[in-house]
C-alpha cells in the first residue's frame, strides 16, 4: 500500500525478510524525486523495525514523507555497528593526490567516532555515508589544504539519518563540514542531524559549513564558522552561532536550495 507521512507501519505484498532492530530503506530511484535542484536529490528514508506482524512492518519512529508504492523500492539495509575511539590517523605523503578519506563510515547504525584526530587527509578527513544514528564527538580532522578534486572536506555527511556532531574541530581547503551525498542505492535525504559547539574552518574560497538542499530537520547551534555558512534544506534551526573570517561572494550566511 502507499506510505503516508506520520505512519508508523507499512503493509508489504509478502512476509518480509526482516527482524526487529533491522533498518528498512524506502528509496525512490527517480532523479529529482525529492528536490529539483540536483539530479541526485532522491526521495526516501531509513526506518528502524520495531515489530513484524504478517506482512505489516512497524517502525520505532514515524515516517516523514509520503510515497506512492509504485514509485519506490523497499530494501532491508544491512548495516554494521562500530565505535572508533581515541586514535590518530596521520595520512602518508604517498596518499596525497588521491581521493582517500581518513575515516569512512558507510552503512552503519548506532555507531560513534570519538576522540579521533585525522591529519592531512588527501580528500576528506571523516566521511559518514548512508548511516543511521551516528555520533561524531570531540574529533579533529583536516584535509591536506590542496584543491585537487574541486572539493576537500574535514567532515562529510551523506544520505544519513540521526547524526550528531559535537565539540569537534574541522578545517579544510573547501568546507570544514559539508552534507549532501551521492546517487547509488540508498542515497536518500539527510534527516535529523545536529551540529553543536564545533569549530569549523575553511582555508580556501568557500563557506566553512555547507548544508546541501537534500536535508531537513537540522539543528545548528553554538558553533564558530570561520568563513561563513551555506544553509539549505527544510526545517533548519540555526541559532547562537558565530560567523567570522572572510566572506565568500559577499555573504557570511548564504541561503540556497530551499
Coordinates of N, CA and C in Angstrom, one line a residue:
X1 N 0.9 -1.2 0.0 CA 0.0 0.0 0.0 C 0.9 1.2 0.0
X2 N 0.3 2.4 -0.3 CA 1.1 3.6 -0.3 C 1.5 3.9 1.1
X3 N 2.5 4.8 1.2 CA 3.1 5.1 2.5 C 2.9 6.6 2.8
X4 N 2.3 6.9 4.0 CA 1.9 8.2 4.3 C 2.7 8.8 5.4
X5 N 3.0 10.1 5.4 CA 3.7 10.8 6.4 C 3.0 10.6 7.8
X6 N 3.8 10.4 8.8 CA 3.4 10.1 10.2 C 2.9 8.7 10.4
X7 N 2.8 7.9 9.4 CA 2.5 6.4 9.7 C 3.7 5.8 10.4
X8 N 3.4 4.7 11.1 CA 4.5 4.0 11.8 C 4.5 2.6 11.4
X9 N 3.9 2.3 10.2 CA 4.0 0.9 9.7 C 3.7 1.0 8.2
X10 N 4.1 -0.1 7.5 CA 3.8 -0.3 6.1 C 3.3 -1.7 5.9
X11 N 2.5 -1.9 4.9 CA 2.0 -3.3 4.6 C 2.6 -3.7 3.3
X12 N 3.4 -4.8 3.3 CA 4.1 -5.3 2.1 C 3.2 -6.4 1.4
X13 N 3.6 -6.8 0.2 CA 2.9 -7.8 -0.5 C 3.1 -9.2 -0.1
X14 N 4.2 -9.4 0.7 CA 4.6 -10.7 1.2 C 5.2 -10.6 2.5
X15 N 5.4 -11.7 3.2 CA 6.1 -11.7 4.5 C 7.5 -11.2 4.3
X16 N 7.9 -10.1 5.0 CA 9.3 -9.5 4.8 C 10.4 -10.3 5.5
X17 N 11.6 -10.3 4.9 CA 12.7 -10.9 5.5 C 13.5 -9.9 6.3
X18 N 12.8 -9.5 7.4 CA 13.4 -8.6 8.3 C 13.2 -9.0 9.8
X19 N 14.0 -8.5 10.7 CA 13.8 -8.8 12.1 C 13.8 -7.5 12.9
X20 N 13.3 -7.6 14.1 CA 13.3 -6.4 15.0 C 14.7 -5.9 15.1
X21 N 14.9 -4.6 14.9 CA 16.2 -3.9 15.0 C 16.8 -3.7 13.7
X22 N 16.3 -4.4 12.6 CA 16.8 -4.1 11.3 C 16.4 -2.7 10.8
X23 N 17.2 -2.2 9.8 CA 16.9 -0.9 9.2 C 16.3 -1.2 7.8
X24 N 15.1 -0.6 7.6 CA 14.4 -0.7 6.3 C 14.7 0.6 5.5
X25 N 14.9 0.4 4.2 CA 15.2 1.5 3.3 C 14.0 1.7 2.4
X26 N 13.4 2.9 2.4 CA 12.4 3.3 1.3 C 13.2 4.2 0.4
X27 N 13.2 3.9 -0.9 CA 14.0 4.7 -1.8 C 13.3 4.9 -3.2
X28 N 13.2 6.1 -3.6 CA 12.7 6.5 -4.9 C 13.9 6.7 -5.8
X29 N 14.1 5.8 -6.8 CA 15.3 5.9 -7.7 C 15.1 7.0 -8.8
X30 N 14.0 7.7 -8.8 CA 13.8 8.7 -9.9 C 14.6 9.9 -9.6
X31 N 15.3 10.4 -10.6 CA 16.1 11.7 -10.5 C 15.1 12.8 -10.1
X32 N 15.7 13.7 -9.2 CA 14.9 14.9 -8.7 C 13.7 14.5 -7.9
X33 N 13.5 13.3 -7.4 CA 12.2 12.9 -6.8 C 12.0 13.6 -5.5
X34 N 13.1 14.1 -4.8 CA 12.9 14.9 -3.6 C 13.0 16.4 -3.8
X35 N 13.9 16.8 -4.6 CA 14.2 18.3 -4.8 C 14.7 18.5 -6.2
X36 N 14.2 19.5 -6.9 CA 14.6 19.7 -8.3 C 16.0 20.4 -8.5
X37 N 16.6 20.8 -7.4 CA 17.9 21.5 -7.6 C 19.0 20.6 -8.2
X38 N 19.0 19.3 -7.8 CA 20.1 18.5 -8.3 C 19.5 17.1 -8.6
X39 N 20.0 16.5 -9.7 CA 19.5 15.2 -10.2 C 19.5 14.1 -9.1
X40 N 20.5 14.1 -8.3 CA 20.7 13.0 -7.3 C 20.0 13.3 -6.0
X41 N 19.2 14.3 -5.9 CA 18.3 14.5 -4.7 C 17.1 13.7 -4.9
X42 N 17.2 12.5 -4.3 CA 16.1 11.5 -4.5 C 15.4 11.2 -3.1
X43 N 14.1 11.0 -3.2 CA 13.3 10.8 -2.0 C 13.6 9.4 -1.4
X44 N 13.3 9.4 -0.1 CA 13.5 8.1 0.6 C 13.9 8.3 2.1
X45 N 14.0 7.3 2.8 CA 14.4 7.4 4.2 C 14.7 6.0 4.8
X46 N 15.5 6.0 5.9 CA 15.8 4.9 6.7 C 14.9 4.8 7.9
X47 N 14.4 3.6 8.2 CA 13.5 3.4 9.4 C 13.9 2.1 10.1
X48 N 13.8 2.2 11.4 CA 14.2 1.0 12.3 C 13.0 0.2 12.6
X49 N 13.1 -1.1 12.4 CA 11.9 -2.0 12.6 C 11.7 -2.3 14.1
X50 N 10.5 -2.1 14.6 CA 10.2 -2.4 16.0 C 9.3 -3.7 16.1
X51 N 8.6 -4.1 15.1 CA 7.8 -5.3 15.2 C 7.4 -5.7 13.8
X52 N 7.1 -7.0 13.6 CA 6.6 -7.5 12.4 C 5.4 -8.4 12.7
X53 N 4.3 -8.2 12.0 CA 3.1 -9.0 12.1 C 2.5 -9.3 10.7
X54 N 2.8 -10.6 10.3 CA 2.4 -11.0 8.9 C 3.1 -10.1 7.9
X55 N 2.4 -9.4 7.1 CA 3.0 -8.6 6.0 C 3.2 -7.2 6.5
X56 N 2.9 -6.9 7.7 CA 3.0 -5.5 8.2 C 4.3 -5.3 9.0
X57 N 5.0 -4.3 8.7 CA 6.3 -3.9 9.4 C 6.0 -2.6 10.2
X58 N 6.3 -2.7 11.5 CA 6.2 -1.5 12.3 C 7.5 -0.9 12.6
X59 N 7.5 0.4 12.8 CA 8.8 1.2 13.0 C 8.8 1.9 14.3
X60 N 10.0 2.1 14.8 CA 10.2 2.9 16.1 C 9.8 4.3 15.9
X61 N 10.1 4.9 14.8 CA 9.8 6.3 14.5 C 8.8 6.5 13.4
X62 N 8.2 7.7 13.3 CA 7.2 8.0 12.3 C 7.9 8.2 10.9
X63 N 7.2 7.8 9.9 CA 7.6 8.0 8.5 C 7.5 9.5 8.3
X64 N 8.4 10.1 7.6 CA 8.5 11.6 7.5 C 8.1 12.1 6.1
X65 N 7.7 11.2 5.2 CA 7.4 11.7 3.9 C 6.2 10.8 3.3
X66 N 5.6 11.3 2.2 CA 4.6 10.5 1.5 C 5.2 9.8 0.3
X67 N 4.8 8.5 0.1 CA 5.4 7.8 -1.0 C 4.2 7.0 -1.7
X68 N 4.2 7.1 -3.0 CA 3.4 6.2 -3.8 C 4.1 4.9 -3.9
X69 N 3.5 3.8 -3.6 CA 4.2 2.5 -3.6 C 4.7 2.1 -5.0
X70 N 4.1 2.7 -6.1 CA 4.5 2.4 -7.4 C 5.8 3.1 -7.8
X71 N 6.2 4.1 -6.9 CA 7.4 4.9 -7.2 C 8.6 4.5 -6.5
X72 N 8.5 3.7 -5.4 CA 9.6 3.4 -4.5 C 10.0 1.9 -4.6
X73 N 11.2 1.7 -4.1 CA 11.7 0.4 -3.8 C 12.0 0.3 -2.4
X74 N 11.8 -0.9 -1.8 CA 11.9 -1.1 -0.4 C 12.9 -2.3 -0.1
X75 N 13.9 -2.0 0.7 CA 15.0 -2.9 0.9 C 15.3 -3.1 2.4
X76 N 15.8 -4.2 2.8 CA 16.5 -4.3 4.1 C 17.9 -3.8 4.0
X77 N 18.2 -2.8 4.8 CA 19.6 -2.2 4.7 C 20.5 -2.9 5.7
X78 N 21.4 -3.7 5.2 CA 22.2 -4.4 6.1 C 23.4 -3.5 6.6
X79 N 23.3 -3.1 7.9 CA 24.2 -2.2 8.4 C 25.0 -2.8 9.6
X80 N 26.3 -2.4 9.7 CA 27.1 -2.9 10.8 C 27.1 -1.8 11.9
X81 N 27.7 -2.1 13.0 CA 27.9 -1.1 14.1 C 29.3 -1.0 14.5
X82 N 29.8 0.1 14.9 CA 31.2 0.3 15.3 C 31.3 1.5 16.2
X83 N 32.3 1.4 17.1 CA 32.8 2.5 17.9 C 34.3 2.7 17.6
X84 N 34.6 3.9 17.1 CA 36.0 4.2 16.8 C 36.4 5.3 17.8
X85 N 37.5 5.0 18.6 CA 37.7 5.9 19.7 C 39.2 6.0 20.0
X86 N 39.7 7.2 20.2 CA 41.0 7.5 20.8 C 42.1 7.0 20.0
X87 N 42.3 7.6 18.8 CA 43.5 7.3 18.0 C 43.7 8.4 17.0
X88 N 44.8 8.4 16.3 CA 45.2 9.4 15.3 C 45.4 8.7 14.0
X89 N 44.9 9.3 12.9 CA 45.2 8.8 11.5 C 46.0 9.9 10.9
X90 N 47.3 9.6 10.7 CA 48.2 10.5 10.0 C 48.5 10.0 8.6
X91 N 47.9 10.7 7.6 CA 47.9 10.2 6.3 C 49.4 10.3 5.7
X92 N 49.7 9.2 5.0 CA 51.1 9.2 4.3 C 51.2 10.2 3.2
X93 N 52.4 10.6 2.9 CA 52.6 11.5 1.8 C 52.3 10.9 0.5
X94 N 52.5 9.6 0.3 CA 52.2 8.9 -0.9 C 50.7 8.7 -1.2
X95 N 49.9 9.1 -0.2 CA 48.4 9.0 -0.4 C 47.9 10.4 -1.0
X96 N 48.7 11.4 -0.9 CA 48.3 12.7 -1.4 C 48.1 12.6 -2.9
X97 N 47.1 13.4 -3.4 CA 46.7 13.4 -4.8 C 45.7 12.3 -5.1
X98 N 45.2 11.6 -4.1 CA 44.2 10.6 -4.3 C 42.9 11.1 -3.6
X99 N 41.8 10.3 -3.8 CA 40.5 10.7 -3.2 C 40.3 9.9 -1.9
X100 N 41.4 9.7 -1.2 CA 41.4 8.9 0.1 C 40.8 9.7 1.2
X101 N 39.9 9.0 2.0 CA 39.4 9.5 3.2 C 40.2 9.0 4.4
X102 N 40.3 9.8 5.5 CA 40.9 9.4 6.7 C 40.2 8.3 7.4
X103 N 38.9 8.5 7.6 CA 37.9 7.5 8.1 C 36.7 7.6 7.3
X104 N 36.2 6.4 6.9 CA 35.0 6.3 6.1 C 34.0 5.3 6.7
X105 N 32.9 5.8 7.2 CA 31.9 5.0 7.8 C 30.7 4.9 6.8
X106 N 30.5 3.7 6.3 CA 29.4 3.5 5.3 C 28.5 2.4 5.7
X107 N 27.2 2.7 5.7 CA 26.1 1.7 6.0 C 26.4 1.2 7.4
X108 N 26.4 2.1 8.4 CA 26.5 1.7 9.8 C 25.3 2.3 10.6
X109 N 24.9 1.6 11.7 CA 23.9 2.1 12.6 C 24.4 2.1 14.0
X110 N 23.8 3.0 14.8 CA 24.2 3.1 16.2 C 25.7 3.0 16.4
X111 N 26.4 3.9 15.8 CA 27.8 3.9 15.8 C 28.4 5.3 16.3
X112 N 29.7 5.3 16.6 CA 30.3 6.5 17.2 C 31.7 6.6 16.7
X113 N 32.1 7.9 16.5 CA 33.5 8.2 16.3 C 33.9 9.3 17.3
X114 N 34.8 8.9 18.3 CA 35.0 9.8 19.4 C 36.5 10.0 19.6
X115 N 36.9 11.2 20.0 CA 38.3 11.5 20.4 C 39.3 11.0 19.3
X116 N 39.0 11.2 18.1 CA 39.8 10.8 16.9 C 40.4 12.0 16.2
X117 N 41.6 12.0 15.8 CA 42.3 13.0 15.0 C 42.7 12.5 13.6
X118 N 42.4 13.2 12.6 CA 42.8 12.9 11.2 C 43.6 14.0 10.7
X119 N 44.9 13.7 10.3 CA 45.8 14.8 9.8 C 46.1 14.6 8.3
X120 N 45.9 15.7 7.6 CA 46.2 15.9 6.2 C 45.6 14.8 5.3
X121 N 44.3 14.5 5.5 CA 43.7 13.6 4.6 C 43.7 14.2 3.2
X122 N 43.9 13.3 2.1 CA 44.0 13.9 0.8 C 42.7 14.4 0.3
X123 N 41.6 13.9 0.7 CA 40.3 14.3 0.2 C 39.3 14.7 1.4
X124 N 39.0 13.8 2.3 CA 38.1 14.1 3.4 C 38.6 13.5 4.6
X125 N 38.6 14.2 5.7 CA 39.1 13.7 7.0 C 38.2 12.6 7.5
X126 N 36.9 12.9 7.7 CA 35.9 11.9 8.2 C 34.7 11.9 7.3
X127 N 34.3 10.7 6.9 CA 33.1 10.6 6.0 C 32.1 9.6 6.6
X128 N 30.8 10.1 6.6 CA 29.7 9.3 7.1 C 28.7 9.2 6.0
X129 N 28.5 8.0 5.5 CA 27.6 7.9 4.3 C 26.6 6.7 4.5
X130 N 25.3 7.1 4.2 CA 24.2 6.1 4.3 C 24.2 5.4 5.6
X131 N 24.2 6.2 6.7 CA 24.2 5.6 8.0 C 22.9 6.0 8.8
X132 N 22.7 5.4 10.0 CA 21.6 5.6 10.8 C 22.0 5.7 12.3
X133 N 21.9 6.8 12.9 CA 22.3 7.1 14.3 C 23.8 6.9 14.5
X134 N 24.5 8.0 14.2 CA 25.9 8.1 14.3 C 26.3 9.3 15.1
X135 N 27.2 9.2 16.1 CA 27.7 10.4 16.8 C 29.2 10.6 16.5
X136 N 29.5 11.8 16.2 CA 30.9 12.3 16.0 C 31.2 13.3 17.1
X137 N 32.1 12.9 18.0 CA 32.3 13.7 19.2 C 33.7 14.0 19.5
X138 N 34.1 15.2 19.7 CA 35.4 15.6 20.2 C 36.5 15.1 19.2
X139 N 36.2 15.3 17.9 CA 37.2 14.9 16.9 C 37.8 16.1 16.2
X140 N 39.0 15.9 15.6 CA 39.8 16.9 15.0 C 40.2 16.4 13.6
X141 N 39.7 17.0 12.5 CA 40.1 16.4 11.2 C 40.3 17.5 10.2
X142 N 41.3 17.3 9.4 CA 41.7 18.2 8.3 C 42.0 17.5 7.0
X143 N 41.9 18.2 5.9 CA 42.4 17.7 4.7 C 43.8 18.2 4.5
X144 N 44.3 18.0 3.3 CA 45.7 18.5 3.0 C 45.8 19.9 2.6
X145 N 44.7 20.6 2.6 CA 44.6 22.1 2.2 C 45.1 22.3 0.7
X146 N 44.8 21.3 -0.1 CA 45.0 21.4 -1.5 C 43.7 21.2 -2.2
X147 N 43.5 21.8 -3.4 CA 42.2 21.7 -4.1 C 42.4 20.8 -5.3
X148 N 42.5 19.5 -5.0 CA 42.9 18.5 -6.1 C 41.6 18.0 -6.8
X149 N 40.5 18.0 -6.2 CA 39.3 17.4 -6.7 C 38.1 18.4 -6.8
X150 N 38.4 19.6 -6.7 CA 37.3 20.6 -6.7 C 36.5 20.6 -5.4
X151 N 37.0 19.9 -4.4 CA 36.3 19.9 -3.1 C 37.0 19.1 -2.1
X152 N 37.4 19.7 -1.0 CA 38.1 19.0 0.1 C 37.3 19.3 1.4
X153 N 37.3 18.3 2.3 CA 36.4 18.4 3.4 C 37.0 17.9 4.7
X154 N 36.7 18.5 5.8 CA 37.1 18.0 7.1 C 36.1 16.8 7.5
X155 N 34.8 17.1 7.4 CA 33.8 16.1 7.7 C 32.7 16.2 6.6
X156 N 32.4 15.0 6.0 CA 31.3 14.9 5.0 C 30.3 13.9 5.5
X157 N 29.0 14.4 5.5 CA 27.9 13.5 5.9 C 27.0 13.4 4.6
X158 N 26.7 12.2 4.2 CA 25.9 12.0 3.1 C 24.8 11.0 3.3
X159 N 23.5 11.4 2.9 CA 22.4 10.4 2.9 C 22.2 9.7 4.2
X160 N 22.3 10.3 5.3 CA 22.2 9.7 6.6 C 21.2 10.3 7.5
X161 N 20.7 9.5 8.5 CA 19.7 10.0 9.4 C 20.2 9.9 10.9
X162 N 19.8 10.8 11.7 CA 20.1 10.8 13.1 C 21.7 10.9 13.3
X163 N 22.2 12.0 12.9 CA 23.7 12.2 13.1 C 23.9 13.4 14.0
X164 N 24.7 13.1 15.0 CA 25.1 14.2 16.0 C 26.5 14.5 15.9
X165 N 26.9 15.8 15.7 CA 28.3 16.2 15.6 C 28.5 17.2 16.7
X166 N 29.4 16.9 17.7 CA 29.5 17.7 18.8 C 31.0 18.0 19.2
X167 N 31.3 19.2 19.6 CA 32.6 19.5 20.2 C 33.8 19.1 19.3
X168 N 33.7 19.4 18.0 CA 34.7 19.0 17.1 C 35.4 20.2 16.5
X169 N 36.6 19.9 15.8 CA 37.3 21.0 15.1 C 37.6 20.4 13.7
X170 N 37.1 21.1 12.7 CA 37.2 20.6 11.3 C 37.7 21.8 10.4
X171 N 38.8 21.5 9.7 CA 39.4 22.5 8.8 C 39.7 21.9 7.5
X172 N 39.5 22.7 6.4 CA 39.8 22.1 5.0 C 40.0 23.2 4.0
X173 N 40.4 22.8 2.8 CA 40.6 23.7 1.7 C 39.2 24.3 1.2
X174 N 38.2 23.4 1.3 CA 36.8 23.8 0.9 C 35.9 24.0 2.1
X175 N 35.1 23.0 2.4 CA 34.2 23.2 3.5 C 34.7 22.3 4.7
X176 N 34.8 23.0 5.8 CA 35.1 22.2 7.0 C 34.1 21.1 7.3
X177 N 32.9 21.4 7.2 CA 31.8 20.4 7.2 C 30.9 20.6 6.0
X178 N 30.6 19.5 5.4 CA 29.6 19.5 4.3 C 28.6 18.4 4.5
X179 N 27.4 18.5 4.0 CA 26.4 17.4 3.9 C 26.0 17.3 2.4
X180 N 25.4 16.2 2.1 CA 24.9 16.0 0.7 C 24.8 14.5 0.5
X181 N 25.6 14.0 -0.5 CA 25.5 12.6 -0.7 C 25.8 12.2 -2.2
X182 N 25.4 11.0 -2.6 CA 25.7 10.5 -3.9 C 24.4 10.1 -4.6
X183 N 24.5 9.1 -5.5 CA 23.4 8.7 -6.3 C 23.2 7.2 -6.4
X184 N 23.9 6.4 -5.6 CA 23.8 5.0 -5.6 C 22.6 4.6 -4.7
X185 N 22.2 3.3 -4.8 CA 21.1 2.8 -4.0 C 21.3 3.2 -2.5
X186 N 20.2 3.7 -1.9 CA 20.3 4.1 -0.5 C 20.6 5.6 -0.3
X187 N 20.9 6.3 -1.4 CA 21.2 7.7 -1.2 C 19.9 8.5 -1.1
X188 N 19.5 8.7 0.1 CA 18.2 9.4 0.5 C 18.5 10.7 1.1
X189 N 17.4 11.4 1.5 CA 17.6 12.7 2.1 C 18.2 12.6 3.5
X190 N 19.1 13.5 3.8 CA 19.7 13.6 5.1 C 18.7 14.2 6.1
X191 N 18.5 13.5 7.3 CA 17.5 14.0 8.2 C 18.0 13.8 9.7
X192 N 17.4 14.7 10.5 CA 17.6 14.6 11.9 C 19.1 14.7 12.3
X193 N 19.7 15.8 11.8 CA 21.2 16.0 12.1 C 21.3 17.2 13.1
X194 N 22.3 17.1 14.0 CA 22.6 18.2 14.9 C 24.1 18.5 14.9
X195 N 24.4 19.8 14.9 CA 25.8 20.3 14.9 C 25.9 21.3 16.0
X196 N 26.6 20.9 17.1 CA 26.7 21.8 18.3 C 28.1 21.9 18.8
X197 N 28.5 23.2 19.1 CA 29.7 23.5 19.7 C 30.9 23.0 18.9
X198 N 30.9 23.3 17.6 CA 32.0 22.9 16.8 C 32.8 24.1 16.3
X199 N 34.1 24.0 16.0 CA 34.8 25.0 15.3 C 35.1 24.5 13.9
X200 N 34.6 25.3 12.9 CA 34.6 24.8 11.5 C 35.2 25.9 10.7
X201 N 36.2 25.5 9.9 CA 37.1 26.5 9.2 C 37.3 26.1 7.7
X202 N 37.3 27.1 6.9 CA 37.7 26.9 5.5 C 39.0 27.7 5.3
X203 N 40.0 27.1 4.6 CA 41.2 27.7 4.2 C 41.2 28.3 2.8
X204 N 40.1 27.9 2.1 CA 40.0 28.3 0.7 C 39.0 29.4 0.4
X205 N 38.3 29.3 -0.7 CA 37.3 30.3 -1.2 C 35.9 29.7 -1.2
X206 N 35.5 29.1 -0.1 CA 34.1 28.5 0.0 C 33.7 28.7 1.5
X207 N 32.4 28.6 1.7 CA 32.0 28.8 3.1 C 32.5 27.6 3.9
X208 N 32.7 27.8 5.2 CA 33.2 26.8 6.1 C 32.2 25.7 6.3
X209 N 30.9 26.0 6.3 CA 29.9 25.0 6.6 C 28.9 25.0 5.4
X210 N 28.6 23.8 4.9 CA 27.7 23.8 3.7 C 26.7 22.7 3.9
X211 N 25.4 23.1 4.2 CA 24.3 22.2 4.3 C 23.6 22.2 3.0
X212 N 23.7 21.1 2.3 CA 23.0 21.0 1.0 C 21.5 20.8 1.1
X213 N 20.9 21.0 -0.1 CA 19.4 21.0 -0.1 C 18.7 19.7 0.2
X214 N 19.4 18.6 0.1 CA 18.8 17.3 0.5 C 18.9 17.0 2.0
X215 N 18.3 18.0 2.7 CA 18.4 17.9 4.2 C 17.2 18.5 4.8
X216 N 16.7 17.9 5.9 CA 15.6 18.5 6.7 C 15.7 18.0 8.2
X217 N 15.1 18.8 9.0 CA 15.1 18.6 10.5 C 16.6 18.6 11.0
X218 N 17.1 19.8 10.9 CA 18.5 20.0 11.3 C 18.7 21.1 12.3
X219 N 19.5 20.8 13.4 CA 19.8 21.8 14.4 C 21.3 22.2 14.3
X220 N 21.5 23.5 14.2 CA 22.9 24.0 14.1 C 23.0 25.1 15.2
X221 N 23.7 24.8 16.2 CA 23.7 25.6 17.4 C 25.0 25.7 18.1
X222 N 25.4 27.0 18.4 CA 26.6 27.2 19.2 C 27.9 26.9 18.6
X223 N 28.0 27.0 17.2 CA 29.2 26.7 16.5 C 30.0 28.0 16.2
X224 N 31.2 27.9 15.8 CA 32.0 29.0 15.2 C 32.4 28.6 13.8
X225 N 31.9 29.4 12.9 CA 32.2 29.2 11.5 C 33.1 30.3 10.9
X226 N 34.4 29.9 10.8 CA 35.4 30.8 10.2 C 35.4 30.7 8.7
X227 N 34.6 31.6 8.1 CA 34.4 31.6 6.6 C 32.9 31.5 6.3
X228 N 32.1 31.6 7.2 CA 30.6 31.6 6.9 C 30.0 30.3 6.7
X229 N 28.7 30.3 6.3 CA 27.9 29.1 6.2 C 26.9 29.2 5.1
X230 N 26.6 28.0 4.4 CA 25.6 27.9 3.5 C 24.4 27.1 4.1
X231 N 23.2 27.6 4.1 CA 22.1 26.9 4.7 C 21.1 26.6 3.7
X232 N 20.8 25.3 3.5 CA 19.8 24.9 2.5 C 18.9 23.9 3.2
X233 N 17.9 23.3 2.4 CA 17.1 22.3 3.0 C 15.8 22.9 3.7
X234 N 15.2 22.1 4.6 CA 13.9 22.4 5.2 C 14.0 22.1 6.7
X235 N 13.2 22.9 7.4 CA 13.1 22.7 8.9 C 14.5 22.8 9.5
X236 N 15.2 23.9 9.3 CA 16.6 24.1 9.8 C 16.5 25.1 10.9
X237 N 17.1 24.8 12.0 CA 17.2 25.7 13.2 C 18.7 26.2 13.3
X238 N 18.9 27.4 13.0 CA 20.3 28.0 13.0 C 20.3 29.0 14.1
X239 N 21.0 28.7 15.3 CA 20.9 29.6 16.5 C 22.3 29.6 17.2
X240 N 22.6 30.8 17.8 CA 23.7 31.0 18.7 C 25.1 30.7 18.0
X241 N 25.2 30.9 16.7 CA 26.4 30.6 16.0 C 27.2 31.9 15.8
X242 N 28.5 31.8 15.7 CA 29.4 32.9 15.4 C 29.9 32.7 14.0
X243 N 29.8 33.8 13.2 CA 30.3 33.8 11.8 C 31.4 34.8 11.8
X244 N 32.6 34.4 11.5 CA 33.7 35.3 11.4 C 34.6 35.0 10.2
X245 N 35.7 35.7 10.0 CA 36.6 35.5 8.9 C 36.0 36.1 7.6
X246 N 36.7 35.8 6.5 CA 36.3 36.4 5.2 C 35.0 35.9 4.7
X247 N 34.3 36.8 4.0 CA 33.0 36.4 3.4 C 33.3 35.9 2.0
X248 N 32.5 34.9 1.6 CA 32.6 34.4 0.2 C 31.4 34.9 -0.6
X249 N 31.7 35.5 -1.7 CA 30.6 36.1 -2.6 C 29.8 37.2 -1.8
X250 N 30.5 37.8 -0.9 CA 29.9 38.9 -0.1 C 28.9 38.4 0.9
X251 N 28.8 37.1 1.3 CA 27.8 36.6 2.2 C 28.4 35.8 3.3
X252 N 28.3 36.3 4.5 CA 28.7 35.4 5.6 C 27.7 34.3 5.8
X253 N 26.5 34.5 5.5 CA 25.4 33.5 5.6 C 24.6 33.5 4.3
X254 N 24.7 32.4 3.6 CA 24.1 32.3 2.3 C 23.0 31.2 2.3
X255 N 21.8 31.5 1.8 CA 20.7 30.6 1.8 C 20.4 30.2 0.3
X256 N 20.4 28.8 0.1 CA 20.2 28.3 -1.2 C 19.6 26.9 -1.2
X257 N 19.0 26.5 -2.3 CA 18.4 25.2 -2.4 C 17.4 25.0 -1.3
X258 N 16.5 25.9 -1.1 CA 15.5 25.8 -0.1 C 14.2 25.2 -0.6

